[in-house]
Amino acid sequence: MKAVIQPLVPVLTKDAVPYFTDPVHAGFPSPARDHMDSQLDFNELLIKRPASTYVLRAEGHSMGAAGIAPGDYLVVDRAIEAAHGHIIVAAVDGDFLVKRLQTHPTLKLIAMSPDYPDIELRSGQELEVFGVVTYVVKPMLSKMP
Amino acid sequence: MTTQVFALIDVNSMYASCEQLFNPKLRGRPVVVLSNNDGCVIARSAEAKALGIKMGAPYFKMRHTLEEQGVSVFSSNYTLYGDMSARVMAIIESEVPRTEIYSIDEAFADLTGVQDIAGTCRRIQSRILNEVGLPVCVGASTTKTLAKLANRAAKKYRATGGVVDLTEPARQKRLLALTNVADVWGVGPRLVRRLRTLNIHTALDLASSDPKTLHEIFSVVLARTARELNGVSCIDLESEAPVQQQIVCSRSFGDRIEDKELVRQALVRFTANAAQRLRSQGLLAGQYTIFMRTSPFSGDPYYANSLSERLAWPTDDTGAMTERLDTLLGAIWRDGFRYSKAGVMLSDLYPQGSQQADLFDRSRGSKAGQGREQLLALMDSLNRQSRGQLKFASEGLTTAKSDMRQERLSPRYTTRFDEVPVARLA
């Protein structure tokens, strides 16, 4: 039995809508009328490619390198080809780990936390990169009272 | 005129693949996903298939075997699968403007005029795997029926790498000869038996049969299938969703229910859900039907009934429907039965704005009507943000026995900030 689903174009990101659609409604013609812009939309900044963008949450015992802390949200894009210097999320032995990728002089996953080792990748060893971290969203106000 | 080319793209074991993507511990392990109410197996990872677990196997029978074999079992996480489906379709639509979304994990794409069919199919396959994270197979040919066969071959024969270009007639014939007629799109088991008596066993046999004769003996549908197998395209892409004839919301209950009040609450919930879908499509309903039944499979005494009513005026207002519910339910309720399923149906649908003005205050144009409309719109908007946030009190306040059993649900990894996967700083 067939189920035809409507094209889902706007689903992956919300449209930004201007505050005021018709300033004249307020009773006077606004000088800003022809210069109205839409609100800042974080989707536009953080999610360039909705189909390949995922969010993960960082966890750990201590502050990681690059200022990433436990509890931060990681915006990860699978469409970006992981390259030297990128901070990536990789699947290693059944877990998602946040590591920095080194491709030269050797292929290596650099530790983001002092409690963990670097991982040397041997030739032929498969590296599953979940995606490249493009943005980190860091809550600044503590959850504790 | 350029020959039409259709590609069928479908995700391999979609539900299981979604579970494996967000949980690295499941990579390379047998995974099984259960249907509504955790009833039976509706998806298996490749590793689970290799263990011999069959599609449709009832869970309660297999529970211990699955545990012993170390199979991971999940309830259907439709929120997750729906979002992942949207991502897959977005990639396909970005590569091929003319597509038809056929189901949650399949789409037809129009590749007419494309120079490198196989190359385009491989690019779609690799973009979906790399960017979304799901493995797909792609079959391309000159008709939809052949595209389905090509896709099946892509899945079955690993050497193809999951992509089969079946646009060339000689290659089509070779594959048709190898394909059982039972595996042709649209040919069901009863039809297969009848075809066998006519010595039609393979897809090639069917393609070689005279379409007019097939039309006379069987149906125009089978004749069309035979033509399609010959490379004559009779079925085009559906570009628009057909206007809905009715909206149904029904569920099998997690546990059998004998209490009238619990069934009533479930019916109110179903009505709210159906009305919300009605509103989201800008439609009004003229007819409201409720139905319920006991299980025809258990040893329980059997009772099933339904009752329908013409609403006073076409409406999308949940309240207008639920206020008729007690009368309808009172008429068909029978004590002493163990009900296993109930539902509501909204039919006789009209687009909004086509309704005639009503004498009474409740019509859309009046102030009372507009206030009501605003209330419903606000409710829909809040419920979109957080499902079930705002309910009618008559829906019942606690989790009902009638709620679907979903004991092994994975997190909504892609739609809830508090359920996203975790990555260790390491």
Coordinates of C-alpha atoms in Angstrom, one line a residue:
Chain A
M1 CA 0.0 0.0 0.0
K2 CA 1.4 3.4 -0.9
A3 CA 1.9 6.3 1.5
V4 CA 2.9 9.4 -0.3
I5 CA 4.5 11.9 1.9
Q6 CA 4.7 15.6 1.1
P7 CA 8.2 17.0 0.4
L8 CA 9.6 18.0 3.7
V9 CA 11.6 21.1 2.7
P10 CA 11.2 23.4 5.6
V11 CA 11.3 20.6 8.3
L12 CA 15.0 20.6 9.1
T13 CA 15.4 24.3 9.9
K14 CA 12.9 26.8 11.1
D15 CA 12.3 29.9 8.9
A16 CA 13.3 33.2 10.4
V17 CA 10.5 35.7 10.4
P18 CA 10.8 39.4 10.8
Y19 CA 9.4 40.9 14.0
F20 CA 7.2 43.4 12.1
T21 CA 5.7 42.5 8.8
D22 CA 4.0 45.8 8.3
P23 CA 5.2 48.8 10.4
V24 CA 2.5 51.0 8.9
H25 CA 0.0 49.1 11.0
A26 CA 1.5 51.0 14.0
G27 CA 0.0 54.2 12.5
F28 CA 3.1 55.8 11.0
P29 CA 5.3 55.0 8.1
S30 CA 8.6 53.8 9.6
P31 CA 11.8 55.1 8.0
A32 CA 13.1 51.6 8.6
R33 CA 10.4 50.1 6.5
D34 CA 12.5 49.4 3.4
H35 CA 15.5 48.2 5.5
M36 CA 13.9 45.5 7.6
D37 CA 16.0 42.4 8.1
S38 CA 15.0 39.1 9.5
Q39 CA 16.0 38.1 13.1
L40 CA 19.3 36.4 13.8
D41 CA 18.7 32.8 13.3
F42 CA 21.1 30.4 14.9
N43 CA 20.0 27.7 12.4
E44 CA 21.6 29.7 9.7
L45 CA 24.9 30.0 11.6
L46 CA 25.1 26.5 13.0
I47 CA 23.4 24.3 10.5
K48 CA 24.7 24.9 7.0
R49 CA 23.6 21.4 5.9
P50 CA 20.6 20.1 7.8
A51 CA 20.7 16.6 6.3
S52 CA 24.2 15.9 7.6
T53 CA 24.3 17.9 10.8
Y54 CA 23.9 16.2 14.2
V55 CA 24.3 17.3 17.8
L56 CA 26.1 15.4 20.5
R57 CA 26.8 16.3 24.1
A58 CA 30.3 16.2 25.5
E59 CA 31.0 14.2 28.6
G60 CA 34.0 13.6 30.8
H61 CA 35.7 14.2 34.1
S62 CA 37.7 17.3 33.3
M63 CA 37.9 20.2 30.9
G64 CA 39.0 19.0 27.5
A65 CA 41.4 20.7 25.1
A66 CA 40.1 23.5 22.8
G67 CA 37.9 24.8 25.6
I68 CA 35.4 22.0 25.3
A69 CA 33.9 21.0 28.6
P70 CA 31.5 18.3 29.8
G71 CA 28.0 19.3 29.1
D72 CA 28.8 21.4 26.0
Y73 CA 26.8 20.7 22.9
L74 CA 28.8 19.7 19.8
V75 CA 27.5 20.5 16.4
V76 CA 28.8 17.9 14.1
D77 CA 28.7 17.9 10.3
R78 CA 29.2 14.6 8.5
A79 CA 29.5 16.3 5.1
I80 CA 32.9 17.8 5.9
E81 CA 35.9 15.7 5.0
A82 CA 37.9 15.2 8.2
A83 CA 41.4 16.8 7.8
H84 CA 44.5 17.5 9.8
G85 CA 43.7 19.6 12.9
H86 CA 40.0 19.0 12.9
I87 CA 38.3 18.1 16.1
I88 CA 36.2 15.1 15.3
V89 CA 33.8 12.6 16.9
A90 CA 35.0 9.1 16.2
A91 CA 33.5 5.7 17.1
V92 CA 36.3 3.8 18.9
D93 CA 35.6 0.4 20.6
G94 CA 31.9 1.0 21.0
D95 CA 32.0 4.6 22.2
F96 CA 31.9 8.0 20.6
L97 CA 35.1 9.9 21.5
V98 CA 36.0 13.5 20.9
K99 CA 39.6 13.7 19.5
R100 CA 41.8 15.9 17.4
L101 CA 42.8 14.4 14.0
Q102 CA 46.4 14.4 13.0
T103 CA 47.2 13.1 9.5
H104 CA 50.9 14.0 9.3
P105 CA 53.6 12.9 10.0
T106 CA 51.5 9.9 11.2
L107 CA 47.8 9.2 11.3
K108 CA 46.9 9.8 14.9
L109 CA 43.9 10.7 17.2
I110 CA 45.2 13.3 19.7
A111 CA 43.7 13.1 23.1
M112 CA 41.4 15.9 24.2
S113 CA 41.7 15.0 27.9
P114 CA 44.9 14.4 30.0
D115 CA 43.4 11.2 31.3
Y116 CA 43.4 9.5 28.0
P117 CA 46.1 8.4 25.5
D118 CA 46.7 9.4 21.9
I119 CA 45.6 6.7 19.5
E120 CA 48.0 5.7 16.8
L121 CA 46.2 4.3 13.8
R122 CA 48.0 1.5 12.1
S123 CA 47.8 1.2 8.3
G124 CA 44.7 -0.8 7.3
Q125 CA 43.0 0.0 10.6
E126 CA 39.6 1.4 10.1
L127 CA 38.8 4.8 11.5
E128 CA 35.1 5.5 11.8
V129 CA 34.6 9.2 11.9
F130 CA 31.1 10.2 12.9
G131 CA 31.7 13.8 11.9
V132 CA 33.7 17.0 12.2
V133 CA 32.9 19.4 15.1
T134 CA 32.0 22.7 13.5
Y135 CA 30.6 24.6 16.6
V136 CA 30.5 24.1 20.3
V137 CA 27.6 25.5 22.2
K138 CA 28.7 26.1 25.8
P139 CA 26.1 26.8 28.5
M140 CA 27.7 29.4 30.8
L141 CA 25.3 29.5 33.7
S142 CA 25.8 26.6 36.0
K143 CA 22.9 24.3 36.6
M144 CA 23.7 24.1 40.3
P145 CA 22.1 26.7 42.6
Chain B
M1 CA 12.0 11.4 -27.3
T2 CA 14.4 10.5 -24.6
T3 CA 13.6 7.2 -22.8
Q4 CA 12.5 7.7 -19.2
V5 CA 14.8 6.4 -16.5
F6 CA 13.6 5.8 -12.9
A7 CA 15.9 5.0 -10.0
L8 CA 14.6 3.4 -6.8
I9 CA 16.6 4.2 -3.8
D10 CA 15.9 2.4 -0.5
V11 CA 17.7 2.2 2.8
N12 CA 19.0 -1.2 3.9
S13 CA 17.2 -2.4 7.0
M14 CA 16.3 1.2 7.8
Y15 CA 15.1 1.0 11.4
A16 CA 18.0 -1.3 12.5
S17 CA 20.5 0.9 10.6
C18 CA 19.3 4.0 12.4
E19 CA 19.8 2.2 15.8
Q20 CA 23.3 1.1 14.8
L21 CA 24.3 4.6 13.7
F22 CA 23.9 6.3 17.0
N23 CA 25.1 3.5 19.2
P24 CA 28.6 2.4 18.2
K25 CA 28.3 -0.7 20.5
L26 CA 25.8 -2.1 18.0
R27 CA 28.2 -2.0 15.0
G28 CA 28.5 -5.4 13.5
R29 CA 26.1 -6.9 16.0
P30 CA 22.6 -8.5 15.5
V31 CA 19.9 -5.9 16.0
V32 CA 16.1 -6.3 15.7
V33 CA 13.3 -3.7 15.8
L34 CA 9.8 -4.6 16.9
S35 CA 6.5 -3.4 15.5
N36 CA 3.8 -1.4 17.3
N37 CA 3.1 -2.8 20.8
D38 CA 6.4 -4.7 20.6
G39 CA 4.5 -7.3 18.7
C40 CA 6.8 -8.7 16.0
V41 CA 10.0 -8.3 14.2
I42 CA 9.8 -5.6 11.5
A43 CA 13.5 -4.9 11.0
R44 CA 16.7 -6.9 11.2
S45 CA 20.3 -5.9 10.8
A46 CA 22.4 -8.0 8.4
E47 CA 23.9 -9.8 11.4
A48 CA 20.4 -10.6 12.7
K49 CA 19.4 -11.9 9.3
A50 CA 22.4 -14.1 9.3
L51 CA 21.2 -15.7 12.5
G52 CA 18.1 -16.8 10.7
I53 CA 15.7 -14.4 12.5
K54 CA 12.7 -14.0 10.2
M55 CA 10.7 -10.9 9.3
G56 CA 7.4 -10.8 11.1
A57 CA 8.4 -13.3 13.8
P58 CA 6.3 -12.7 17.0
Y59 CA 8.5 -11.3 19.8
F60 CA 7.0 -13.1 22.7
K61 CA 7.9 -16.4 21.0
M62 CA 11.4 -15.4 20.3
R63 CA 12.3 -13.5 23.4
H64 CA 14.5 -16.1 25.1
T65 CA 16.3 -17.2 21.8
L66 CA 17.1 -13.5 21.1
E67 CA 18.5 -13.1 24.6
E68 CA 20.6 -16.2 24.3
Q69 CA 22.0 -15.1 21.0
G70 CA 22.9 -11.7 22.3
V71 CA 20.5 -9.9 19.9
S72 CA 19.8 -6.2 20.8
V73 CA 16.0 -5.6 20.6
F74 CA 14.4 -2.2 20.2
S75 CA 10.8 -0.8 20.0
S76 CA 10.0 1.3 17.0
N77 CA 11.4 4.8 17.5
Y78 CA 9.3 6.5 14.8
T79 CA 10.4 10.0 15.9
L80 CA 14.0 9.0 15.0
Y81 CA 13.2 7.1 11.9
G82 CA 11.0 9.9 10.5
D83 CA 13.7 12.5 11.0
M84 CA 16.4 10.2 9.4
S85 CA 14.0 9.6 6.5
A86 CA 13.7 13.4 6.0
R87 CA 17.4 13.6 5.8
V88 CA 17.7 10.8 3.2
M89 CA 15.0 12.4 1.1
A90 CA 16.6 15.8 1.3
I91 CA 19.9 14.4 -0.1
I92 CA 18.0 12.6 -2.9
E93 CA 16.0 15.8 -3.8
S94 CA 19.2 17.9 -3.8
E95 CA 20.7 15.5 -6.5
V96 CA 17.5 14.8 -8.5
P97 CA 14.8 17.5 -8.5
R98 CA 12.0 15.2 -9.6
T99 CA 11.5 12.6 -6.9
E100 CA 8.6 10.7 -5.4
I101 CA 8.8 9.7 -1.7
Y102 CA 7.3 6.3 -1.7
S103 CA 7.6 5.2 1.9
I104 CA 9.7 6.0 5.0
D105 CA 12.7 4.4 3.4
E106 CA 12.1 4.4 -0.3
A107 CA 12.0 7.0 -3.1
F108 CA 11.8 7.0 -6.8
A109 CA 13.9 9.5 -8.7
D110 CA 13.6 10.6 -12.3
L111 CA 17.0 10.3 -14.0
T112 CA 15.7 10.9 -17.5
G113 CA 18.4 12.5 -19.6
V114 CA 21.2 11.9 -17.2
Q115 CA 24.4 11.0 -19.0
D116 CA 26.0 8.7 -16.4
I117 CA 23.3 6.7 -14.7
A118 CA 25.5 4.3 -12.7
G119 CA 27.7 7.2 -11.7
T120 CA 24.8 9.3 -10.5
C121 CA 23.4 6.4 -8.6
R122 CA 26.7 5.7 -6.9
R123 CA 27.0 9.4 -6.0
I124 CA 23.6 9.4 -4.3
Q125 CA 24.5 6.2 -2.5
S126 CA 27.8 7.5 -1.2
R127 CA 26.4 10.9 -0.2
I128 CA 23.6 9.3 1.8
L129 CA 26.1 6.9 3.5
N130 CA 28.7 9.6 4.2
E131 CA 26.4 12.5 5.0
V132 CA 23.4 11.0 6.7
G133 CA 25.0 7.7 7.8
L134 CA 22.7 5.2 6.3
P135 CA 23.5 2.4 3.8
V136 CA 21.3 2.4 0.7
C137 CA 20.8 0.4 -2.5
V138 CA 20.0 1.9 -5.8
G139 CA 18.4 0.3 -8.9
A140 CA 17.8 2.2 -12.1
S141 CA 15.8 1.2 -15.2
T142 CA 13.4 2.4 -17.8
T143 CA 10.2 1.6 -15.8
K144 CA 9.3 1.7 -12.1
T145 CA 8.7 -2.1 -12.1
L146 CA 12.1 -2.7 -13.6
A147 CA 13.7 -0.2 -11.2
K148 CA 12.3 -2.2 -8.3
L149 CA 13.8 -5.4 -9.7
A150 CA 17.1 -3.6 -10.2
N151 CA 17.1 -2.5 -6.6
R152 CA 16.3 -6.0 -5.5
A153 CA 19.3 -7.3 -7.5
A154 CA 21.5 -4.5 -6.0
K155 CA 20.6 -5.8 -2.5
K156 CA 20.9 -9.4 -3.3
Y157 CA 24.1 -9.5 -5.3
R158 CA 26.9 -8.0 -3.2
A159 CA 29.3 -7.8 -6.1
T160 CA 27.1 -5.0 -7.5
G161 CA 28.2 -2.8 -4.6
G162 CA 24.5 -1.9 -4.0
V163 CA 24.0 -0.1 -7.4
V164 CA 22.5 -1.7 -10.5
D165 CA 22.0 0.0 -13.8
L166 CA 19.3 -2.0 -15.6
T167 CA 18.6 0.4 -18.5
E168 CA 20.1 -1.9 -21.1
P169 CA 17.5 -4.3 -22.6
A170 CA 19.8 -7.3 -22.9
R171 CA 20.7 -7.0 -19.2
Q172 CA 17.0 -6.6 -18.4
K173 CA 16.2 -9.9 -20.1
R174 CA 19.0 -11.7 -18.3
L175 CA 17.8 -10.5 -14.9
L176 CA 14.1 -11.3 -15.7
A177 CA 15.1 -14.9 -16.5
L178 CA 16.7 -15.2 -13.1
T179 CA 13.8 -13.6 -11.2
N180 CA 10.9 -15.6 -9.8
V181 CA 7.6 -14.0 -10.8
A182 CA 6.7 -13.9 -7.1
D183 CA 9.4 -11.3 -6.7
V184 CA 7.9 -8.9 -9.2
W185 CA 6.4 -5.7 -7.8
G186 CA 2.6 -6.1 -7.5
V187 CA 2.5 -9.8 -7.9
G188 CA 1.0 -11.4 -4.7
P189 CA 1.0 -15.1 -3.6
R190 CA -2.5 -15.8 -4.9
L191 CA -1.6 -14.4 -8.3
V192 CA 1.6 -16.4 -8.3
R193 CA -0.3 -19.7 -7.9
R194 CA -2.7 -18.8 -10.8
L195 CA 0.2 -17.8 -13.0
R196 CA 2.0 -21.1 -12.3
T197 CA -0.9 -23.0 -13.7
L198 CA -0.4 -21.0 -16.9
N199 CA 3.3 -22.0 -16.9
I200 CA 4.4 -18.5 -15.9
H201 CA 7.2 -19.0 -13.4
T202 CA 9.8 -16.3 -14.0
A203 CA 9.6 -12.6 -14.6
L204 CA 10.6 -13.3 -18.1
D205 CA 7.7 -15.6 -18.6
L206 CA 5.4 -12.8 -17.5
A207 CA 7.1 -10.3 -19.7
S208 CA 6.7 -12.6 -22.7
S209 CA 3.0 -13.1 -22.1
D210 CA 0.5 -11.2 -24.2
P211 CA -0.7 -8.1 -22.2
K212 CA -4.2 -8.3 -23.7
T213 CA -4.6 -11.9 -22.6
L214 CA -3.4 -11.0 -19.2
H215 CA -5.9 -8.2 -19.0
E216 CA -8.7 -10.5 -19.9
I217 CA -7.8 -13.3 -17.6
F218 CA -6.4 -11.3 -14.6
S219 CA -6.6 -7.5 -14.5
V220 CA -5.4 -4.3 -16.2
V221 CA -2.8 -4.0 -13.4
L222 CA -1.1 -7.2 -14.3
A223 CA -1.1 -6.3 -18.0
R224 CA 0.5 -3.0 -17.0
T225 CA 3.1 -4.9 -15.0
A226 CA 3.9 -7.1 -18.0
R227 CA 4.3 -4.0 -20.2
E228 CA 6.6 -2.4 -17.6
L229 CA 8.7 -5.5 -17.5
N230 CA 9.2 -5.0 -21.2
G231 CA 10.5 -1.5 -20.7
V232 CA 7.3 0.3 -21.6
S233 CA 6.7 2.8 -18.8
C234 CA 3.0 2.9 -17.7
I235 CA 3.5 4.3 -14.3
D236 CA 4.9 7.8 -13.8
L237 CA 6.2 9.5 -10.7
E238 CA 3.4 10.8 -8.4
S239 CA 4.2 14.5 -8.1
E240 CA 1.5 15.5 -5.7
A241 CA 0.0 13.7 -2.7
P242 CA -3.6 12.7 -3.5
V243 CA -6.2 14.6 -1.5
Q244 CA -7.0 12.5 1.6
Q245 CA -10.4 10.8 1.7
Q246 CA -10.4 10.1 5.4
I247 CA -8.2 10.4 8.4
V248 CA -8.0 7.4 10.7
C249 CA -6.5 7.2 14.1
S250 CA -6.6 3.8 15.8
R251 CA -4.4 1.7 18.1
S252 CA -4.2 -1.8 19.4
F253 CA -4.1 -1.6 23.1
G254 CA -1.1 -2.6 25.1
D255 CA -3.3 -4.6 27.5
R256 CA -6.9 -5.7 26.9
I257 CA -9.4 -3.2 28.3
E258 CA -12.8 -4.0 29.8
D259 CA -13.4 -0.6 31.4
K260 CA -15.7 1.7 29.4
E261 CA -14.1 4.9 30.8
L262 CA -10.6 3.8 29.7
V263 CA -11.9 3.1 26.2
R264 CA -13.6 6.5 26.2
Q265 CA -10.4 8.2 27.1
A266 CA -8.5 6.4 24.4
L267 CA -11.1 7.4 21.9
V268 CA -10.8 11.1 23.0
R269 CA -7.1 10.9 22.5
F270 CA -7.5 9.4 19.0
T271 CA -10.0 12.1 18.1
A272 CA -7.6 14.8 19.3
N273 CA -4.8 13.3 17.2
A274 CA -7.0 12.9 14.1
A275 CA -8.3 16.4 14.4
Q276 CA -4.8 17.8 14.8
R277 CA -3.9 16.1 11.5
L278 CA -7.0 17.5 10.0
R279 CA -6.1 21.0 11.0
S280 CA -2.5 20.7 9.8
Q281 CA -3.8 19.9 6.4
G282 CA -6.3 22.8 6.4
L283 CA -9.3 20.4 6.1
L284 CA -12.7 20.1 7.8
A285 CA -14.6 16.9 8.4
G286 CA -18.3 16.3 7.9
Q287 CA -18.5 12.8 9.3
Y288 CA -17.2 11.3 12.6
T289 CA -17.0 7.5 13.1
I290 CA -15.8 5.5 16.1
F291 CA -15.1 1.8 16.1
M292 CA -13.8 -0.9 18.5
R293 CA -13.3 -4.6 18.7
T294 CA -12.1 -7.5 20.7
S295 CA -9.2 -9.6 19.5
P296 CA -10.2 -12.1 16.7
F297 CA -7.1 -14.1 17.4
S298 CA -7.4 -14.8 21.1
G299 CA -9.9 -17.2 22.6
D300 CA -11.9 -14.2 23.9
P301 CA -15.6 -13.9 22.9
Y302 CA -15.7 -11.7 19.8
Y303 CA -17.4 -8.4 19.5
A304 CA -16.8 -5.6 17.0
N305 CA -18.9 -2.5 16.1
S306 CA -18.7 0.9 14.7
L307 CA -21.0 3.9 14.6
S308 CA -20.9 7.0 12.4
E309 CA -22.5 10.4 12.7
R310 CA -22.9 13.4 10.4
L311 CA -21.5 16.4 12.3
A312 CA -23.8 19.4 12.5
W313 CA -21.4 21.4 10.3
P314 CA -18.0 20.5 8.8
T315 CA -15.5 21.2 11.5
D316 CA -11.9 20.7 12.6
D317 CA -12.7 21.3 16.3
T318 CA -11.8 18.4 18.5
G319 CA -14.4 19.5 21.0
A320 CA -17.2 19.4 18.5
M321 CA -16.4 15.7 17.8
T322 CA -15.7 14.6 21.4
E323 CA -19.0 16.0 22.5
R324 CA -20.7 13.4 20.3
L325 CA -18.5 10.6 21.5
D326 CA -20.5 9.7 24.6
T327 CA -23.7 9.2 22.6
L328 CA -22.0 7.1 20.0
L329 CA -20.1 5.0 22.5
G330 CA -23.2 4.5 24.6
A331 CA -24.9 3.0 21.6
I332 CA -22.3 0.4 20.7
W333 CA -20.6 -0.3 24.1
R334 CA -21.1 -3.8 25.5
D335 CA -20.0 -4.8 29.0
G336 CA -18.0 -7.9 29.7
F337 CA -15.8 -7.9 26.5
R338 CA -12.0 -7.6 26.5
Y339 CA -11.4 -4.9 23.9
S340 CA -8.1 -5.0 22.0
K341 CA -8.4 -2.2 19.5
A342 CA -10.4 1.0 19.0
G343 CA -10.2 4.0 16.7
V344 CA -11.9 7.0 15.1
M345 CA -12.3 8.1 11.5
L346 CA -12.9 11.5 10.1
S347 CA -14.4 11.5 6.7
D348 CA -16.2 13.6 4.2
L349 CA -13.4 16.1 4.1
Y350 CA -13.6 19.7 2.8
P351 CA -10.8 22.2 2.4
Q352 CA -11.2 25.1 4.8
G353 CA -12.9 28.1 3.4
S354 CA -15.4 26.1 1.4
Q355 CA -17.8 25.7 4.4
Q356 CA -21.1 27.5 4.2
A357 CA -21.9 30.0 6.8
D358 CA -23.9 28.4 9.6
L359 CA -26.8 29.9 11.4
F360 CA -25.4 29.3 14.9
D361 CA -22.7 31.2 16.7
R362 CA -20.1 28.4 16.4
S363 CA -19.4 29.1 12.8
R364 CA -15.9 30.2 11.8
G365 CA -17.0 33.8 11.0
S366 CA -18.4 34.6 14.5
K367 CA -16.3 35.9 17.4
A368 CA -16.9 32.7 19.4
G369 CA -15.7 30.7 16.4
Q370 CA -12.6 32.7 15.9
G371 CA -11.7 32.5 19.6
R372 CA -12.0 28.7 19.4
E373 CA -9.9 28.7 16.3
Q374 CA -7.1 30.6 18.0
L375 CA -7.3 28.2 21.0
L376 CA -6.9 25.2 18.7
A377 CA -4.0 26.9 16.8
L378 CA -2.2 27.7 20.0
M379 CA -2.7 24.2 21.3
D380 CA -1.3 22.7 18.0
S381 CA 1.7 24.9 18.2
L382 CA 2.5 24.0 21.8
N383 CA 2.0 20.4 21.2
R384 CA 4.4 20.5 18.3
Q385 CA 7.1 21.7 20.6
S386 CA 6.5 19.1 23.2
R387 CA 4.1 16.3 22.4
G388 CA 1.1 16.0 24.5
Q389 CA 1.8 19.1 26.5
L390 CA -1.8 20.4 26.2
K391 CA -4.6 17.9 26.2
F392 CA -8.3 18.0 26.7
A393 CA -9.1 16.9 30.2
S394 CA -11.4 14.2 28.8
E395 CA -8.3 12.4 27.3
G396 CA -7.3 11.2 30.8
L397 CA -4.4 12.4 32.8
T398 CA -2.2 9.4 33.4
T399 CA -0.6 6.9 31.0
A400 CA -3.4 4.7 29.9
K401 CA -3.4 1.0 29.5
S402 CA -4.4 1.7 26.0
D403 CA -1.0 3.4 25.2
M404 CA 1.2 1.5 22.9
R405 CA 3.7 -0.9 24.6
Q406 CA 7.1 0.4 23.8
E407 CA 9.4 -1.0 26.4
R408 CA 12.7 -0.8 24.5
L409 CA 12.7 2.6 23.0
S410 CA 16.0 4.2 22.1
P411 CA 16.5 8.0 22.7
R412 CA 15.3 10.5 20.2
Y413 CA 18.8 11.2 19.2
T414 CA 18.2 13.8 16.5
T415 CA 15.2 15.8 17.8
R416 CA 15.6 16.2 21.5
F417 CA 18.5 18.1 23.1
D418 CA 18.2 16.1 26.2
E419 CA 18.4 12.8 24.3
V420 CA 21.3 13.5 21.9
P421 CA 24.2 10.9 21.8
V422 CA 27.1 11.4 24.2
A423 CA 30.7 11.8 23.1
R424 CA 33.5 11.4 25.7
L425 CA 36.3 14.0 25.8
A426 CA 39.1 11.5 25.5

